[in-house]
Short mmCIF file of C-alpha atoms in Angstrom, two decimals:
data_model
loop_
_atom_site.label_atom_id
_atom_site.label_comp_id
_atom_site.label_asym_id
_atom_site.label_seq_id
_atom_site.Cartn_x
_atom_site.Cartn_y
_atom_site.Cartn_z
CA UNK A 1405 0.00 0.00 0.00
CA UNK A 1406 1.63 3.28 -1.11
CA UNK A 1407 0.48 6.86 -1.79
CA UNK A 1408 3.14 7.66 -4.20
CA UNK A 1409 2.17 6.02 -7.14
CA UNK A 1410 5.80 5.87 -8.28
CA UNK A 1411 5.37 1.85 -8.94
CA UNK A 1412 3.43 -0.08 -11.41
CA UNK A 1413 0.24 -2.52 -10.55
CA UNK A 1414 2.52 -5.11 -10.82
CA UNK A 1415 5.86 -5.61 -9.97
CA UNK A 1416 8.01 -8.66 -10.28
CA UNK A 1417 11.39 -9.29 -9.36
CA UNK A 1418 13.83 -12.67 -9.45
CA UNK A 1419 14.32 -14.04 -6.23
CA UNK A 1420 16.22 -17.66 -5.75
CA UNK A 1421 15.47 -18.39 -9.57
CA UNK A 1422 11.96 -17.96 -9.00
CA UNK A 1423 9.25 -15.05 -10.20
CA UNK A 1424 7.25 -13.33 -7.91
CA UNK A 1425 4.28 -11.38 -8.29
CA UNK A 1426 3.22 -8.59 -5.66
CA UNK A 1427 -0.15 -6.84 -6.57
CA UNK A 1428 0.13 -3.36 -5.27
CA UNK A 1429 -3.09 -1.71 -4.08
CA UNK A 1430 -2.79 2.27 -3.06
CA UNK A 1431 -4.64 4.74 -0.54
CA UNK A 1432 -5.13 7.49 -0.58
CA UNK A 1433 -4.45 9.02 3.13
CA UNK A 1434 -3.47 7.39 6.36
CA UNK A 1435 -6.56 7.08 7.16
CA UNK A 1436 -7.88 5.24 4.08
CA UNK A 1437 -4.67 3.07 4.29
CA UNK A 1438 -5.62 2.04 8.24
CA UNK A 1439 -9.30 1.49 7.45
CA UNK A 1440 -8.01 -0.95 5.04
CA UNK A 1441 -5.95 -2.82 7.41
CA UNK A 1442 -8.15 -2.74 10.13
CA UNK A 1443 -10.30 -5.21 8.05
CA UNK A 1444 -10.93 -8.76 9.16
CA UNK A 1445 -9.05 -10.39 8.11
CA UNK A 1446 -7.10 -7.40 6.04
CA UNK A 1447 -6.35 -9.67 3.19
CA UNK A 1448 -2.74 -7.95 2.80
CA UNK A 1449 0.80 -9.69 2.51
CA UNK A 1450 2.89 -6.49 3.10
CA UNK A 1451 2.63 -3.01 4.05
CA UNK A 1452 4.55 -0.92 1.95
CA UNK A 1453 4.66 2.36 3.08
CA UNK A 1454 6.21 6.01 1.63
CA UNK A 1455 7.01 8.25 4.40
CA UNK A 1456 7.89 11.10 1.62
CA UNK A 1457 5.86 13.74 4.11
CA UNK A 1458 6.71 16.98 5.30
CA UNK A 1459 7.12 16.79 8.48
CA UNK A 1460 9.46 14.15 10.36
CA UNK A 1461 6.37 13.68 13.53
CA UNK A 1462 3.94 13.71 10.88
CA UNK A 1463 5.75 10.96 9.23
CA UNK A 1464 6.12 8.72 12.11
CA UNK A 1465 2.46 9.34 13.29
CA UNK A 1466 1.29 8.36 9.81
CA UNK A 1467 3.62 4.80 10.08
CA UNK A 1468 1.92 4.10 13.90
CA UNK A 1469 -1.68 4.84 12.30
CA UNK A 1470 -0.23 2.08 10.26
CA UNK A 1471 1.72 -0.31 12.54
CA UNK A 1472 -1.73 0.26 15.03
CA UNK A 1473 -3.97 -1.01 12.38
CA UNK A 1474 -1.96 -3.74 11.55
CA UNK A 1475 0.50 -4.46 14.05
CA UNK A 1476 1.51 -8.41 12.73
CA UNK A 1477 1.40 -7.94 9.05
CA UNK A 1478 5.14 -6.91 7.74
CA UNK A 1479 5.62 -3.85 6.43
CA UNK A 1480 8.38 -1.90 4.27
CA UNK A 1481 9.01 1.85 4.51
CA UNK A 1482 10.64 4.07 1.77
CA UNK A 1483 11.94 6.97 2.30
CA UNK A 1484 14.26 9.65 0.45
CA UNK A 1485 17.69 9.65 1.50
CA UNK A 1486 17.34 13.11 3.78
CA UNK A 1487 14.71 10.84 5.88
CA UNK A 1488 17.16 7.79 6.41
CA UNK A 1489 17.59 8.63 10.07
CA UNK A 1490 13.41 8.49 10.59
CA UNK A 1491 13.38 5.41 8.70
CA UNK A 1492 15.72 3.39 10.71
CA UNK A 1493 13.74 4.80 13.59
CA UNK A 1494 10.75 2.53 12.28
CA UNK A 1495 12.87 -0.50 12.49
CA UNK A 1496 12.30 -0.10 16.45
CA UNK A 1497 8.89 -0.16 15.77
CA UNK A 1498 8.28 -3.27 13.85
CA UNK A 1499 8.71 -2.65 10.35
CA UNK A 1500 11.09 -5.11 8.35
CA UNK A 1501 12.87 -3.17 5.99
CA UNK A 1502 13.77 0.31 4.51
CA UNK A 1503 14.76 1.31 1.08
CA UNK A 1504 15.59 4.59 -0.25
CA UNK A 1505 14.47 5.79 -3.17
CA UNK A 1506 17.29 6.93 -5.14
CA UNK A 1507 17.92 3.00 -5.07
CA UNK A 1508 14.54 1.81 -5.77
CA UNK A 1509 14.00 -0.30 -8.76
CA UNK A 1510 11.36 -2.72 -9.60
CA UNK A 1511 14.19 -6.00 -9.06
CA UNK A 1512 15.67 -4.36 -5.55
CA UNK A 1513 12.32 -3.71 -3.92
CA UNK A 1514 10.59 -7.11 -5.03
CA UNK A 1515 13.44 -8.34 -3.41
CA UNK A 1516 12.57 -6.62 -0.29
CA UNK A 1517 9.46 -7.26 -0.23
CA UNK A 1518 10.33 -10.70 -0.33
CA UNK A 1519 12.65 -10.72 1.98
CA UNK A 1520 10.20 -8.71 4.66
CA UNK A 1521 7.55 -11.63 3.82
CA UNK A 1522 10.04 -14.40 4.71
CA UNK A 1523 11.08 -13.06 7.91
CA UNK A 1524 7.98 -12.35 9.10
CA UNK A 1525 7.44 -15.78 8.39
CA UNK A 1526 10.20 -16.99 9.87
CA UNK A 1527 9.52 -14.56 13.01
CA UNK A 1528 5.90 -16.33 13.17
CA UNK A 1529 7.21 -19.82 12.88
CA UNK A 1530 9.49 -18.94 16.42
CA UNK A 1531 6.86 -17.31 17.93
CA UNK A 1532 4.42 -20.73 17.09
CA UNK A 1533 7.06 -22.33 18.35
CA UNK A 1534 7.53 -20.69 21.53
CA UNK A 1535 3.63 -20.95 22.36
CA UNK A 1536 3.67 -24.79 21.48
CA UNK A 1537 6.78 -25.08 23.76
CA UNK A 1538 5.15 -22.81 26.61
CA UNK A 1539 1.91 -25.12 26.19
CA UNK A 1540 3.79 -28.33 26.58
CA UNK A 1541 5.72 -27.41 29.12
CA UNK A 1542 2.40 -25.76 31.27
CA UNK A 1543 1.11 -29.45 30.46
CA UNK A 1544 4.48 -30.92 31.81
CA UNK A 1545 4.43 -29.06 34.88
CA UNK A 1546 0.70 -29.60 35.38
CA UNK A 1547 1.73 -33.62 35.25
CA UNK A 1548 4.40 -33.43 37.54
CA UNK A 1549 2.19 -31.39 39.68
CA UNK A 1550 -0.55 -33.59 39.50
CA UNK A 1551 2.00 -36.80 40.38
CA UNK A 1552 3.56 -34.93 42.94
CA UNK A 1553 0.21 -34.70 44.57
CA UNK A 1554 -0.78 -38.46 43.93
CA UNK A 1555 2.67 -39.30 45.46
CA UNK A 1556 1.83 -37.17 48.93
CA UNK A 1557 -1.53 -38.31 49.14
CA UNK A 1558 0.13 -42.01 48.68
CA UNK A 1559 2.61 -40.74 51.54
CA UNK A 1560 -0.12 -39.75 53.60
CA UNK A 1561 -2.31 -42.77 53.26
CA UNK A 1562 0.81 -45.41 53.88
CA UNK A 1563 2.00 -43.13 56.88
CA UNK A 1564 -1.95 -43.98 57.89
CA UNK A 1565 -1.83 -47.46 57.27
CA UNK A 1566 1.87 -47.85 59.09
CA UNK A 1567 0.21 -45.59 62.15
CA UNK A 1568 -2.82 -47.75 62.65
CA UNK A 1569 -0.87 -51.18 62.22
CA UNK A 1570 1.79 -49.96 65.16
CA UNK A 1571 -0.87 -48.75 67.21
CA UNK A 1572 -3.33 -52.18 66.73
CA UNK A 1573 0.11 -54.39 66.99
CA UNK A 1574 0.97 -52.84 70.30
CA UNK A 1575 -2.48 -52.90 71.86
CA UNK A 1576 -3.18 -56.56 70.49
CA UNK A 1577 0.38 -57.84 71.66
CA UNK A 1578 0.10 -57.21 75.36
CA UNK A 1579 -3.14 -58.75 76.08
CA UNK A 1580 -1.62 -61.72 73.86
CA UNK A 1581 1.46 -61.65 76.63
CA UNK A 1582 -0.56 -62.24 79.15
CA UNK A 1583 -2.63 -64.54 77.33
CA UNK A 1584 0.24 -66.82 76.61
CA UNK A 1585 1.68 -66.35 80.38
CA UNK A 1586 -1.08 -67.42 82.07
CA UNK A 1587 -1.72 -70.57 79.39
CA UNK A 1588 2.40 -71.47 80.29
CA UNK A 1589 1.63 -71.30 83.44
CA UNK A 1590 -1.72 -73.32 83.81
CA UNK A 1591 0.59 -75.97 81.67
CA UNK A 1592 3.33 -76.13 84.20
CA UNK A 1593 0.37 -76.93 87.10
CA UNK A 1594 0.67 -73.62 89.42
CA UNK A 1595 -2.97 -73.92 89.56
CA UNK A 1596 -2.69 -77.89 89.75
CA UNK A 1597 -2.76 -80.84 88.10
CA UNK A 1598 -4.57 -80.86 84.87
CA UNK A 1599 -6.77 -84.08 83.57
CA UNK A 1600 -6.04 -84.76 79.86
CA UNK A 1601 -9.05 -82.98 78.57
CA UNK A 1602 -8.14 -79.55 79.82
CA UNK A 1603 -4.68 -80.13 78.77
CA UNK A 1604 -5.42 -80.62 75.31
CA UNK A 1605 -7.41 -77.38 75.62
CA UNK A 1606 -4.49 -75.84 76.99
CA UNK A 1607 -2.72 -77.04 74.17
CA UNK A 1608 -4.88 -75.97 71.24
CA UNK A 1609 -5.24 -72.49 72.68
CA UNK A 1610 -1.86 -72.18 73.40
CA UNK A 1611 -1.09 -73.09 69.44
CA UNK A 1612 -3.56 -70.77 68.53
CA UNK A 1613 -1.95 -67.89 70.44
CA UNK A 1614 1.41 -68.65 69.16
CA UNK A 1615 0.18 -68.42 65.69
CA UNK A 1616 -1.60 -64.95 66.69
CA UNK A 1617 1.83 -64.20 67.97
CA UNK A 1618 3.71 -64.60 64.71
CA UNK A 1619 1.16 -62.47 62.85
CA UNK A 1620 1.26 -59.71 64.97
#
């Protein structure tokens, strides 16, 4: 998009042994040109933009009315040579590239234009990049997070498990020592002699508590 219709409809230019073809459509005014752009979507490949204006502030407001409106689509600025200095002030700004215009020809700015596209491109492709490897690694810590909780809760409930099986161990095994005492002891015949029957009582209870023993 230019005001200065300096360039044809159609310019091509050779580029890596290949022909290019950039359609050039003009406005009239700023404001025409960010009314365009401000379209969704704006249907535009490259801004290229003549800052040939009077006034060095009115030239840099005229390329923000610009950059506002389209703030992701590349964009070119020419300038004579006298406005070099404002030019490479754009650069800061966002645009790609500069040419002036005592070197403009049809081959050298197809070039340029070219070479504005591909970067962009190859800025987009970074910045895709980036988000995909922000998103996987939000999803990575997210997991980690997520196991990290499994694994406490896991801590908690063996901690749980280990608490209640000390505390039921401790309260079952000293009844169970007394149990077994006073069985020994009704064996050995403190109490007095035992008939056969409550022997093998003694006996089978006595088993029984050893095996409880063991468990516990």
């Amino acid at each position: 998009m230019v005001e200065n219709p300096l360039f044809s409809d159609r310019i091509l230019a050779s580029y890596g042994g290949h022909v290019f073809s950039f359609e050039v459509e003009r406005q009239s005014s700023p404001r025409a040109a960010a009314d365009r752009l401000s379209a969704d979507p704006p249907d535009v490949d490259v801004v290229l933009l003549d800052l040939s204006l009077p006034a060095p502030a009115e030239s840099m407001n005229f390329f923000f009315q610009i950059r506002n409106a389209a703030p992701t689509l590349p964009m070119v600025v020419i300038c004579a040579a006298e406005d070099e200095a404002l030019a490479v002030e754009t650069l800061r700004f966002g645009a790609q590239e500069y040419l002036l215009k005592q070197d403009l020809d049809d081959r050298i700015l197809g070039k340029m234009l070219r070479h504005a596209l591909d970067r962009h491109r190859l800025t987009e492709d970074i910045e895709r990049q980036k988000r995909n490897l922000a998103a996987a690694e939000s999803v990575s810590r997210k997991m980690v997070s997520q196991i990290r909780e499994e694994m406490e809760k896991r801590r908690k409930t063996e901690k749980l498990k280990d608490d209640f099986i000390n505390v039921a161990s401790h309260e079952l095994r000293s009844p169970l020592t007394v149990i077994k005492g006073v069985l020994d002891n009704l064996k050995e015949g403190i109490l007095g002699p035992l008939t056969g029957p409550q022997m093998n009582y003694i006996e089978i209870t006595s088993r029984h508590a050893d095996r409880l023993a063991k468990i516990i």
